[in-house]
mmCIF file of C-alpha atoms in Angstrom:
data_model
loop_
_atom_site.group_PDB
_atom_site.id
_atom_site.type_symbol
_atom_site.label_atom_id
_atom_site.label_comp_id
_atom_site.label_asym_id
_atom_site.label_seq_id
_atom_site.Cartn_x
_atom_site.Cartn_y
_atom_site.Cartn_z
ATOM 1 C CA UNK A 1342 7.754 -3.387 -67.616
ATOM 2 C CA UNK A 1343 9.100 0.180 -67.567
ATOM 3 C CA UNK A 1344 11.154 1.424 -64.660
ATOM 4 C CA UNK A 1345 9.159 2.810 -61.743
ATOM 5 C CA UNK A 1346 10.078 6.457 -61.126
ATOM 6 C CA UNK A 1347 11.624 7.460 -57.811
ATOM 7 C CA UNK A 1348 9.559 9.248 -55.193
ATOM 8 C CA UNK A 1349 9.170 12.854 -56.337
ATOM 9 C CA UNK A 1350 9.568 15.937 -54.133
ATOM 10 C CA UNK A 1351 5.834 16.152 -53.401
ATOM 11 C CA UNK A 1352 5.636 12.501 -52.348
ATOM 12 C CA UNK A 1353 8.709 12.918 -50.133
ATOM 13 C CA UNK A 1354 7.209 16.026 -48.519
ATOM 14 C CA UNK A 1355 3.945 14.168 -47.809
ATOM 15 C CA UNK A 1356 5.763 11.242 -46.177
ATOM 16 C CA UNK A 1357 8.086 13.489 -44.151
ATOM 17 C CA UNK A 1358 5.121 15.575 -42.974
ATOM 18 C CA UNK A 1359 3.045 12.558 -41.918
ATOM 19 C CA UNK A 1360 5.951 10.985 -40.037
ATOM 20 C CA UNK A 1361 6.889 14.269 -38.343
ATOM 21 C CA UNK A 1362 3.272 14.822 -37.308
ATOM 22 C CA UNK A 1363 3.084 11.332 -35.807
ATOM 23 C CA UNK A 1364 6.295 11.648 -33.781
ATOM 24 C CA UNK A 1365 6.445 15.398 -33.177
ATOM 25 C CA UNK A 1366 9.879 15.685 -34.781
ATOM 26 C CA UNK A 1367 11.674 15.217 -38.070
ATOM 27 C CA UNK A 1368 12.569 11.573 -38.653
ATOM 28 C CA UNK A 1369 15.234 10.813 -41.273
ATOM 29 C CA UNK A 1370 13.992 8.895 -44.320
ATOM 30 C CA UNK A 1371 16.363 6.673 -46.260
ATOM 31 C CA UNK A 1372 15.887 6.020 -49.961
ATOM 32 C CA UNK A 1373 16.454 2.472 -51.162
ATOM 33 C CA UNK A 1374 15.361 0.008 -53.815
ATOM 34 C CA UNK A 1375 13.470 -3.211 -53.101
ATOM 35 C CA UNK A 1376 12.693 -6.172 -55.298
ATOM 36 C CA UNK A 1377 9.004 -6.994 -55.046
ATOM 37 C CA UNK A 1378 6.716 -9.454 -56.697
ATOM 38 C CA UNK A 1379 4.007 -7.130 -58.021
ATOM 39 C CA UNK A 1380 1.902 -9.969 -59.421
ATOM 40 C CA UNK A 1381 1.381 -12.758 -56.846
ATOM 41 C CA UNK A 1382 0.925 -15.253 -59.689
ATOM 42 C CA UNK A 1383 4.264 -14.419 -61.300
ATOM 43 C CA UNK A 1384 7.792 -15.163 -60.072
ATOM 44 C CA UNK A 1385 9.062 -11.912 -61.659
ATOM 45 C CA UNK A 1386 10.629 -9.420 -59.253
ATOM 46 C CA UNK A 1387 10.444 -5.687 -59.968
ATOM 47 C CA UNK A 1388 12.829 -3.082 -58.553
ATOM 48 C CA UNK A 1389 10.727 -0.528 -56.657
ATOM 49 C CA UNK A 1390 11.793 2.760 -55.061
ATOM 50 C CA UNK A 1391 11.510 2.452 -51.291
ATOM 51 C CA UNK A 1392 11.503 4.802 -48.312
ATOM 52 C CA UNK A 1393 12.717 3.401 -45.004
ATOM 53 C CA UNK A 1394 12.671 4.892 -41.502
ATOM 54 C CA UNK A 1395 12.831 3.705 -37.905
ATOM 55 C CA UNK A 1396 11.240 5.119 -34.802
ATOM 56 C CA UNK A 1397 10.419 3.805 -31.315
ATOM 57 C CA UNK A 1398 11.700 0.298 -32.002
ATOM 58 C CA UNK A 1399 9.776 -0.165 -35.249
ATOM 59 C CA UNK A 1400 11.011 -0.023 -38.829
ATOM 60 C CA UNK A 1401 8.824 1.167 -41.690
ATOM 61 C CA UNK A 1402 8.938 0.838 -45.469
ATOM 62 C CA UNK A 1403 6.872 2.533 -48.147
ATOM 63 C CA UNK A 1404 7.239 1.132 -51.657
ATOM 64 C CA UNK A 1405 6.371 2.893 -54.892
ATOM 65 C CA UNK A 1406 5.029 0.071 -57.064
ATOM 66 C CA UNK A 1407 3.973 2.210 -60.025
ATOM 67 C CA UNK A 1408 3.093 5.761 -60.926
ATOM 68 C CA UNK A 1409 0.739 6.849 -58.142
ATOM 69 C CA UNK A 1410 0.692 3.343 -56.582
ATOM 70 C CA UNK A 1411 2.128 2.418 -53.165
ATOM 71 C CA UNK A 1412 2.510 -0.406 -50.644
ATOM 72 C CA UNK A 1413 3.757 -0.259 -47.064
ATOM 73 C CA UNK A 1414 4.544 -2.291 -43.957
ATOM 74 C CA UNK A 1415 6.180 -2.022 -40.557
ATOM 75 C CA UNK A 1416 8.237 -4.541 -38.642
ATOM 76 C CA UNK A 1417 10.125 -5.103 -35.417
ATOM 77 C CA UNK A 1418 12.453 -7.853 -36.582
ATOM 78 C CA UNK A 1419 12.799 -10.602 -39.168
ATOM 79 C CA UNK A 1420 9.872 -12.596 -37.745
ATOM 80 C CA UNK A 1421 7.499 -9.773 -36.856
ATOM 81 C CA UNK A 1422 6.177 -8.035 -40.013
ATOM 82 C CA UNK A 1423 2.838 -6.248 -40.378
ATOM 83 C CA UNK A 1424 0.981 -4.880 -43.366
ATOM 84 C CA UNK A 1425 -2.100 -2.732 -43.553
ATOM 85 C CA UNK A 1426 -4.354 -5.382 -45.069
ATOM 86 C CA UNK A 1427 -4.503 -3.432 -48.310
ATOM 87 C CA UNK A 1428 -2.454 -4.439 -51.345
ATOM 88 C CA UNK A 1429 -2.117 -1.070 -53.073
ATOM 89 C CA UNK A 1430 -2.862 2.579 -52.319
ATOM 90 C CA UNK A 1431 -3.277 5.280 -54.943
ATOM 91 C CA UNK A 1432 -2.449 8.074 -52.479
ATOM 92 C CA UNK A 1433 0.895 8.179 -50.643
ATOM 93 C CA UNK A 1434 -0.572 10.260 -47.818
ATOM 94 C CA UNK A 1435 -3.321 7.726 -47.152
ATOM 95 C CA UNK A 1436 -0.807 4.879 -47.389
ATOM 96 C CA UNK A 1437 1.610 6.329 -44.827
ATOM 97 C CA UNK A 1438 -1.081 7.698 -42.509
ATOM 98 C CA UNK A 1439 -2.827 4.312 -42.391
ATOM 99 C CA UNK A 1440 0.513 2.581 -41.761
ATOM 100 C CA UNK A 1441 1.376 4.948 -38.897
ATOM 101 C CA UNK A 1442 -2.085 4.565 -37.347
ATOM 102 C CA UNK A 1443 -1.904 0.773 -37.452
ATOM 103 C CA UNK A 1444 1.565 0.764 -35.931
ATOM 104 C CA UNK A 1445 0.449 3.158 -33.157
ATOM 105 C CA UNK A 1446 -2.465 0.829 -32.374
ATOM 106 C CA UNK A 1447 -0.115 -2.154 -32.394
ATOM 107 C CA UNK A 1448 2.380 -0.314 -30.191
ATOM 108 C CA UNK A 1449 -0.300 0.445 -27.595
ATOM 109 C CA UNK A 1450 -1.262 -3.250 -27.432
ATOM 110 C CA UNK A 1451 2.342 -4.439 -27.536
ATOM 111 C CA UNK A 1452 3.643 -2.223 -24.707
ATOM 112 C CA UNK A 1453 0.988 -1.927 -22.003
ATOM 113 C CA UNK A 1454 1.156 1.166 -19.770
ATOM 114 C CA UNK A 1455 3.371 0.885 -16.687
ATOM 115 C CA UNK A 1456 0.454 1.817 -14.416
ATOM 116 C CA UNK A 1457 -3.048 0.349 -14.783
ATOM 117 C CA UNK A 1458 -4.571 3.808 -14.275
ATOM 118 C CA UNK A 1459 -2.413 5.416 -16.991
#
């Protein structure tokens, strides 16, 4: 399998923009590589470019699993991981926006308001 290209400038801009819109500020993104099993029926691991960021107690990862193909998840610790319920996205903006929306929903259920009327 050929190497998966790194996130390009357009993809990085889309992710940065979506994250900044969600939190109202620039959030640093870290580039990394992750080994993923792209085929659930195969033990083969593939090195995939990864973007990682943290905000408000949650950590996020977006994986590039092929040209124009993405996966994502968020987590709070080693035993609390969440995906979007979708294996692969063909649009990085949709991938990250869906991830951020699901985490915001989870955050609102996880941390109830301090006042019942809030």
